[in-house]
Short mmCIF file of N, CA and C in Angstrom, two decimals:
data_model
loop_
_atom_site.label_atom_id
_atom_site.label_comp_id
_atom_site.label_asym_id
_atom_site.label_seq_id
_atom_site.Cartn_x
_atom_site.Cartn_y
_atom_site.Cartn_z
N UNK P 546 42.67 85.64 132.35
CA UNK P 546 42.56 87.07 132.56
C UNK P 546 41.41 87.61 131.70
N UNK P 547 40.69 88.45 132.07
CA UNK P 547 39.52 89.01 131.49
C UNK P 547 39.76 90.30 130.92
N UNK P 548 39.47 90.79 129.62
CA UNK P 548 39.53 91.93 128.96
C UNK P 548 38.89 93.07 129.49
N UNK P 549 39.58 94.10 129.03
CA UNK P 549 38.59 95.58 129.51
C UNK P 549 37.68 95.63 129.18
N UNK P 550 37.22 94.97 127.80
CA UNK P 550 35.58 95.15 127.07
C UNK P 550 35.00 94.52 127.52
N UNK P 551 35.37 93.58 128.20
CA UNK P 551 33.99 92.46 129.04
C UNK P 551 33.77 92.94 130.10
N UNK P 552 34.97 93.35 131.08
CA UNK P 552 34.76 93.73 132.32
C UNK P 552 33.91 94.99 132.39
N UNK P 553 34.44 96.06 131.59
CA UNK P 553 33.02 97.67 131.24
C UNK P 553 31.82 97.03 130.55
N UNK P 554 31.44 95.97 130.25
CA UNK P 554 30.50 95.38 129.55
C UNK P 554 29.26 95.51 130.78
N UNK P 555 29.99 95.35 131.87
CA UNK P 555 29.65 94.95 132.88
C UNK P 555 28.38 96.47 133.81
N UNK P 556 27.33 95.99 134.19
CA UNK P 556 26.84 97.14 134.25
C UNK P 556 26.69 97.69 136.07
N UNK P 557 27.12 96.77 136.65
CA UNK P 557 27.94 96.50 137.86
C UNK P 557 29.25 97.74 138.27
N UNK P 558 29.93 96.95 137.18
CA UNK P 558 31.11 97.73 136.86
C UNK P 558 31.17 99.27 137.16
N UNK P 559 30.13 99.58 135.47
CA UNK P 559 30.22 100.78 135.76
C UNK P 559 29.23 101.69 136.48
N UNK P 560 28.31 101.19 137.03
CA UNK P 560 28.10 102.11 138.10
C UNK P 560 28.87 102.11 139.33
N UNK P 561 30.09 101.04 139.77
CA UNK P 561 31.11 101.43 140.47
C UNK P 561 31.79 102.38 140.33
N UNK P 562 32.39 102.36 138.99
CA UNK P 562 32.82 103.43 138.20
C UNK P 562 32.67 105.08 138.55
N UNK P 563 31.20 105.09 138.46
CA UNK P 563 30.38 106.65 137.74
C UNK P 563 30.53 106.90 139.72
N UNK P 564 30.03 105.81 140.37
CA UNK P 564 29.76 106.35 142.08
C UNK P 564 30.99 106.57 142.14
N UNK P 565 32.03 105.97 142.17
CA UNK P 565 33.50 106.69 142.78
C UNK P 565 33.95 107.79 142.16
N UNK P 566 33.53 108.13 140.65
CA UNK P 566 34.15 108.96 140.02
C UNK P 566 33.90 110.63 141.00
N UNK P 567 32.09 109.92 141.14
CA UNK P 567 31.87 111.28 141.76
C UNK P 567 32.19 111.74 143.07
N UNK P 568 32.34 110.16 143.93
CA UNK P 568 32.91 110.81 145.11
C UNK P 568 34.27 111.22 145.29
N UNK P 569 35.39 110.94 144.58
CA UNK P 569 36.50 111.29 144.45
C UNK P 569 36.64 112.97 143.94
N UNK P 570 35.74 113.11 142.94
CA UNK P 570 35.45 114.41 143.06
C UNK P 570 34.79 115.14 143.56
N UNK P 571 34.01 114.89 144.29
CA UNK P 571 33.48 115.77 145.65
C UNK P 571 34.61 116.12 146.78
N UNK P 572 34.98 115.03 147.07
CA UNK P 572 36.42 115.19 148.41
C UNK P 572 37.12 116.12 147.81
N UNK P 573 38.08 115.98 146.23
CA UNK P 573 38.72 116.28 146.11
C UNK P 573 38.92 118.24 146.00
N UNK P 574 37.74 118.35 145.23
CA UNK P 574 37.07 119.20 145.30
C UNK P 574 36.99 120.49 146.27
N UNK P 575 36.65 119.92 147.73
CA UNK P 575 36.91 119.94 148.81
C UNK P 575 38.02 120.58 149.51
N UNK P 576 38.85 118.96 149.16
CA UNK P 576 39.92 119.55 149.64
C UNK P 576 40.46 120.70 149.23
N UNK P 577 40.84 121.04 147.68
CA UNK P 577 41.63 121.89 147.14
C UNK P 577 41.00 123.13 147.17
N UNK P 578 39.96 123.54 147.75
CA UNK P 578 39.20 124.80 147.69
C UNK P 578 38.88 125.56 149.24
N UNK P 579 39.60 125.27 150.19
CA UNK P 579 39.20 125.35 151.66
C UNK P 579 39.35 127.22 151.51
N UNK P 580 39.35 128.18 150.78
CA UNK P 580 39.32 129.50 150.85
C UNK P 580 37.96 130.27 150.53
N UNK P 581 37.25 129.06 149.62
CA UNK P 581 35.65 129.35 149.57
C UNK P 581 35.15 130.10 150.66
N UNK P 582 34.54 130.67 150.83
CA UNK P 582 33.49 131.06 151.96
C UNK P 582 32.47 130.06 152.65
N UNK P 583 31.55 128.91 151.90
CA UNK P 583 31.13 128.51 152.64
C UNK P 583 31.66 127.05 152.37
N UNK P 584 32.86 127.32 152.63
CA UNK P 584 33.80 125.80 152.88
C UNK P 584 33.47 125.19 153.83
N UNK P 585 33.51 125.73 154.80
CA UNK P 585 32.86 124.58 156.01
C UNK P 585 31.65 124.32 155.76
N UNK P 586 30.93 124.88 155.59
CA UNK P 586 29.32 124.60 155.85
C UNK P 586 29.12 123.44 154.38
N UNK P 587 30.27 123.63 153.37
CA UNK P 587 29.91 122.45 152.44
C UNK P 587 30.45 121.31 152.98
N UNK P 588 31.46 120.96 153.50
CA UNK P 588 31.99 119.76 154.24
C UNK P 588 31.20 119.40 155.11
N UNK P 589 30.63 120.36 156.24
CA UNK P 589 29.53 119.47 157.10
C UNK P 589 28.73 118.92 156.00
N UNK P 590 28.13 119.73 155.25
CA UNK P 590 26.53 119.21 154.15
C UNK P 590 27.47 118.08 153.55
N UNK P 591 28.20 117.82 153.35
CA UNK P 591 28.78 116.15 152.48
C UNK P 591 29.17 115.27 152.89
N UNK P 592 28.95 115.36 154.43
CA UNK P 592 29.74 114.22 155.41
C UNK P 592 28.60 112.92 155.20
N UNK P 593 27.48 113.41 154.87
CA UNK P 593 26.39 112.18 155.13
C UNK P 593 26.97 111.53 153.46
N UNK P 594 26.57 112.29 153.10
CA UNK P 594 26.86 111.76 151.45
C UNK P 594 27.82 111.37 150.70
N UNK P 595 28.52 111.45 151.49
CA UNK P 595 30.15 110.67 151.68
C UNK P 595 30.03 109.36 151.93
N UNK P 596 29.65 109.62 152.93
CA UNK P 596 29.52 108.04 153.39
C UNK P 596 28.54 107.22 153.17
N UNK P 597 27.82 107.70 152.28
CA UNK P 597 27.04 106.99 151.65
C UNK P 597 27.30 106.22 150.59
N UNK P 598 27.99 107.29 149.69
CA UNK P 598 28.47 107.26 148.47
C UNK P 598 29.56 106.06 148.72
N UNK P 599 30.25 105.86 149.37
CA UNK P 599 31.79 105.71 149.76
C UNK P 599 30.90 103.75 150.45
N UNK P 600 30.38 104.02 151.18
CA UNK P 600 29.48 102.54 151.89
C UNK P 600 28.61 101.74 150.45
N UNK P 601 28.47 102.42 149.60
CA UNK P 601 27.86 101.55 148.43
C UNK P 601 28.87 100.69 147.49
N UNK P 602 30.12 101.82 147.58
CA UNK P 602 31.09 100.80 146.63
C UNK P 602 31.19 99.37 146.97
N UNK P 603 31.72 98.94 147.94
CA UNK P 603 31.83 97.51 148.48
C UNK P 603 30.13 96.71 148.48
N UNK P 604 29.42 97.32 148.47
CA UNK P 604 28.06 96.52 148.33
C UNK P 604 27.42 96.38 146.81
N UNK P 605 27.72 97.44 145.93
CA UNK P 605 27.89 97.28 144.24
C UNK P 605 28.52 96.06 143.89
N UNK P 606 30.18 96.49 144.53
CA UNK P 606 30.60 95.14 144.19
C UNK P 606 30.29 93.27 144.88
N UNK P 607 29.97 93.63 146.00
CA UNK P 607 29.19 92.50 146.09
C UNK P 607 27.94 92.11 145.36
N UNK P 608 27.52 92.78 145.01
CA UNK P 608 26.32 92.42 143.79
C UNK P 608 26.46 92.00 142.82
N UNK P 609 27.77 92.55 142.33
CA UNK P 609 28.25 92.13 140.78
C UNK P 609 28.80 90.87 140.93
N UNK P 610 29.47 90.70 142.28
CA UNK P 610 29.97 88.93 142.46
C UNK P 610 28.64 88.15 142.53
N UNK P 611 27.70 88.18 143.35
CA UNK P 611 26.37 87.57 142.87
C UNK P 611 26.14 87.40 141.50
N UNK P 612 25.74 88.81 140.99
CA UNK P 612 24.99 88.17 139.34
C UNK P 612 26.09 87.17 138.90
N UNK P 613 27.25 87.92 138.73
CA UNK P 613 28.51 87.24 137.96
C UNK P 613 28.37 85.46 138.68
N UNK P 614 28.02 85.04 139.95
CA UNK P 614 28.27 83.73 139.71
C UNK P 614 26.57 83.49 139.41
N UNK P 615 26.05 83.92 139.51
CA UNK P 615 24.32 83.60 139.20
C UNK P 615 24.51 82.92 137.25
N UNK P 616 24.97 84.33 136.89
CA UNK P 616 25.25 83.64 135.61
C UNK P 616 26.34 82.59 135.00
N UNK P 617 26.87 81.97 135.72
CA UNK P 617 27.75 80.99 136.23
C UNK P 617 27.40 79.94 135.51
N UNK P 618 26.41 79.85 137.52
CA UNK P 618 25.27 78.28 137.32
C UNK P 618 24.98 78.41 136.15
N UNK P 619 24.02 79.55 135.54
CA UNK P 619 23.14 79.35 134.55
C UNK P 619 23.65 78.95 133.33
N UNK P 620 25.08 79.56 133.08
CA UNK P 620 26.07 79.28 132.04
C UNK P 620 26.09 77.51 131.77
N UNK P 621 26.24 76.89 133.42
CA UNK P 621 26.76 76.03 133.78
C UNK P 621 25.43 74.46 133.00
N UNK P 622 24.17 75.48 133.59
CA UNK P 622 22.74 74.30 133.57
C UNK P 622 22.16 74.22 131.72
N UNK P 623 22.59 75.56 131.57
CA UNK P 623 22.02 75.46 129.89
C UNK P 623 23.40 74.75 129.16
N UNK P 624 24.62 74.85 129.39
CA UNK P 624 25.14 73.68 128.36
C UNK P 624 25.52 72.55 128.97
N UNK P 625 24.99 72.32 130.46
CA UNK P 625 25.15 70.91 130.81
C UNK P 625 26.54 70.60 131.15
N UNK P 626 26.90 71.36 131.22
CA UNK P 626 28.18 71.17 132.11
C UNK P 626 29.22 70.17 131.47
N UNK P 627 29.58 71.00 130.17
CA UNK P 627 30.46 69.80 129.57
C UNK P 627 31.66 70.26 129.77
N UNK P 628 32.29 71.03 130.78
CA UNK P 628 33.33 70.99 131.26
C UNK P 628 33.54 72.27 132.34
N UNK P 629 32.85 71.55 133.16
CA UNK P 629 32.29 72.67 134.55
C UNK P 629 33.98 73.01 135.83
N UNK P 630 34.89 72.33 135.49
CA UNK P 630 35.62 73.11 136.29
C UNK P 630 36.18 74.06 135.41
N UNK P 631 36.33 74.16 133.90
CA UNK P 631 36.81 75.48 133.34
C UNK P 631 35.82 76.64 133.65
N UNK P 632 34.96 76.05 133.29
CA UNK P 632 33.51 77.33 132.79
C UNK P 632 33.31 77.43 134.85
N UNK P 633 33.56 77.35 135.95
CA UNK P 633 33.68 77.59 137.06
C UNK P 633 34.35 78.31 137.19
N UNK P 634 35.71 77.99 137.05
CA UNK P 634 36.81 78.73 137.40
C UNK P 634 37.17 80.38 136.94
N UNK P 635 36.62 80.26 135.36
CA UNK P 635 36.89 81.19 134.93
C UNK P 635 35.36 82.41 135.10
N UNK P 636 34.52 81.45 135.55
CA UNK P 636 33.38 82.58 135.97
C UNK P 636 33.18 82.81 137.46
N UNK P 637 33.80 81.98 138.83
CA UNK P 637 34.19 83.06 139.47
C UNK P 637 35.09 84.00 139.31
N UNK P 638 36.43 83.87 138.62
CA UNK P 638 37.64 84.57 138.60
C UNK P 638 36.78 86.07 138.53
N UNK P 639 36.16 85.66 136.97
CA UNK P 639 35.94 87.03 136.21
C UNK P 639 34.52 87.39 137.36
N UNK P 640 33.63 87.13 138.33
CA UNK P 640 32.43 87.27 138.83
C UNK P 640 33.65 88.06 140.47
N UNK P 641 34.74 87.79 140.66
CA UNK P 641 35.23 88.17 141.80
C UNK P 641 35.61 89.78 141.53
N UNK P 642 35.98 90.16 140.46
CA UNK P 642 36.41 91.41 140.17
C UNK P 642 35.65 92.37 140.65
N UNK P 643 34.44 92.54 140.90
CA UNK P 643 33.51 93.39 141.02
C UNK P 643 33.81 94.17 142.52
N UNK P 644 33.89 92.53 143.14
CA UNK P 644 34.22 92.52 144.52
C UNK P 644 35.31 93.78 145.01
N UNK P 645 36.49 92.96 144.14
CA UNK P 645 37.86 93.50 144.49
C UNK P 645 38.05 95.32 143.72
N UNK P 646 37.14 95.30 142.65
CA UNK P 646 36.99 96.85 142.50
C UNK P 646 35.82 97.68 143.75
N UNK P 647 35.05 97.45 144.05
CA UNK P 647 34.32 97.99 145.01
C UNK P 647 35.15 98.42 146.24
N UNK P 648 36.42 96.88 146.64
CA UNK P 648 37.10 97.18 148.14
C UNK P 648 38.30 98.41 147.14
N UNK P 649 38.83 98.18 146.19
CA UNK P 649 39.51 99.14 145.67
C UNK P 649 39.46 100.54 145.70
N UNK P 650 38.06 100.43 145.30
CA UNK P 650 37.59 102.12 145.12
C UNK P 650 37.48 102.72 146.14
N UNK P 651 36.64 101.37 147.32
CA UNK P 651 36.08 102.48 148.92
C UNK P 651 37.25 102.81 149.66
N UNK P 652 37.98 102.06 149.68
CA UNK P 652 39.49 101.73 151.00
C UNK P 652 39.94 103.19 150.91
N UNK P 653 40.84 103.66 149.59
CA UNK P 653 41.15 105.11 149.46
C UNK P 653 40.33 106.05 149.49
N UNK P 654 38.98 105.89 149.18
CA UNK P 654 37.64 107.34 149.75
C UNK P 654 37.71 107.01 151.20
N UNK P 655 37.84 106.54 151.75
CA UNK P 655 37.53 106.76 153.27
C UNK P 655 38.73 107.26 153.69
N UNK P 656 40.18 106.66 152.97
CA UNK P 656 40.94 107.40 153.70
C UNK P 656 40.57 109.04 153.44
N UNK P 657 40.87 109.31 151.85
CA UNK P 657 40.81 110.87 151.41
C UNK P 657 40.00 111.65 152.79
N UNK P 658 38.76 111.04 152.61
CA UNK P 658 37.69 111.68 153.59
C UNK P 658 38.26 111.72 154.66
N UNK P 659 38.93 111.19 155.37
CA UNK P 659 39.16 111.49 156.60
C UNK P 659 40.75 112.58 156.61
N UNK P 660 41.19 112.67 155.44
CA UNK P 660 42.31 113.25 155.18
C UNK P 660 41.08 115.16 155.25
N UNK P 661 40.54 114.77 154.32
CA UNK P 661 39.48 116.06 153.98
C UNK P 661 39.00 116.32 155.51
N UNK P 662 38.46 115.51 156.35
CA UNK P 662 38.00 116.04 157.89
C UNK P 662 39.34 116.20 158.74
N UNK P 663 40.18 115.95 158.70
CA UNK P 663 41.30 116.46 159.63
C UNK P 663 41.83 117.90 158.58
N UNK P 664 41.96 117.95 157.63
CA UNK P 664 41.80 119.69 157.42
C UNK P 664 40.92 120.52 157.98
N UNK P 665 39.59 120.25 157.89
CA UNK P 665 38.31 120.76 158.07
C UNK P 665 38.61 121.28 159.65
N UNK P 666 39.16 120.42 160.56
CA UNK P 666 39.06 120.50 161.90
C UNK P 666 40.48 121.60 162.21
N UNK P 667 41.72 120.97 161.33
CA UNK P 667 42.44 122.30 161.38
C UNK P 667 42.45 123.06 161.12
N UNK P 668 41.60 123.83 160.54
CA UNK P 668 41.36 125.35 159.98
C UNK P 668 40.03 125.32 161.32
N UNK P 669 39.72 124.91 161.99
CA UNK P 669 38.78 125.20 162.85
C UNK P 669 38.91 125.34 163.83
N UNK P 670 39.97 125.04 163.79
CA UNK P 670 41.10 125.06 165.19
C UNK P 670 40.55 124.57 166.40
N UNK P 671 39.57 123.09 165.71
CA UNK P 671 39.38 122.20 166.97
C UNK P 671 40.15 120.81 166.85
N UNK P 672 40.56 120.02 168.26
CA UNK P 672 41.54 118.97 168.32
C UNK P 672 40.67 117.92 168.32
#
């Protein structure tokens, strides 16, 4: 199991982190304020940037599974591999996380968002 200080060490990590933080607070945002005046016209303006925001998590974290096994091998070639199924095992384990935080973070923004556009459409009173 890998510690919190290695895993935020991680610079992968936290720009997963900082991107979801903000899209979770944009939706949320959103949602809880539909009495604004130009409530709609901000939900159309964030639909692109939603899904932008929201389509990078899972590709962050695929990046971070790259470096993470990149530095693997390299772990692997500079000490010669004096005991390459530990130093494997435990650097995909810890190189997969990135992955599984990216599908973590996006899975629930897409739902929210679509929770946030079926309000949007009922106060608009289109089906």
């Amino acid at each position: 199991m890998t510690d919190i200080t290695h895993i935020l060490s991680n610079g992968v990590v936290l720009a997963l982190l900082c991107i979801a933080s903000l899209t979770y607070y944009i939706i949320f945002d959103l949602y809880s304020h539909p009495s604004r005046d130009d409530w709609e016209t901000s939900v159309k303006n964030w639909q692109v940037a939603l899904l932008a925001l929201i389509a990078a998590l899972p590709l962050l974290g695929l990046l971070g599974t790259i470096q993470g096994l990149l530095n693997t091998f390299e772990l692997i070639s500079i000490f010669d591999a004096l005991n390459q199924q530990a130093v494997m095992s435990g650097g995909i384990s810890s190189a997969l996380i990135t992955t599984k935080l990216g599908l973590v973070l996006a899975i629930p923004a897409l739902i929210f968002r679509q929770l946030l556009l079926f309000k949007y459409k009922a106060l608009r009173g289109v089906k």
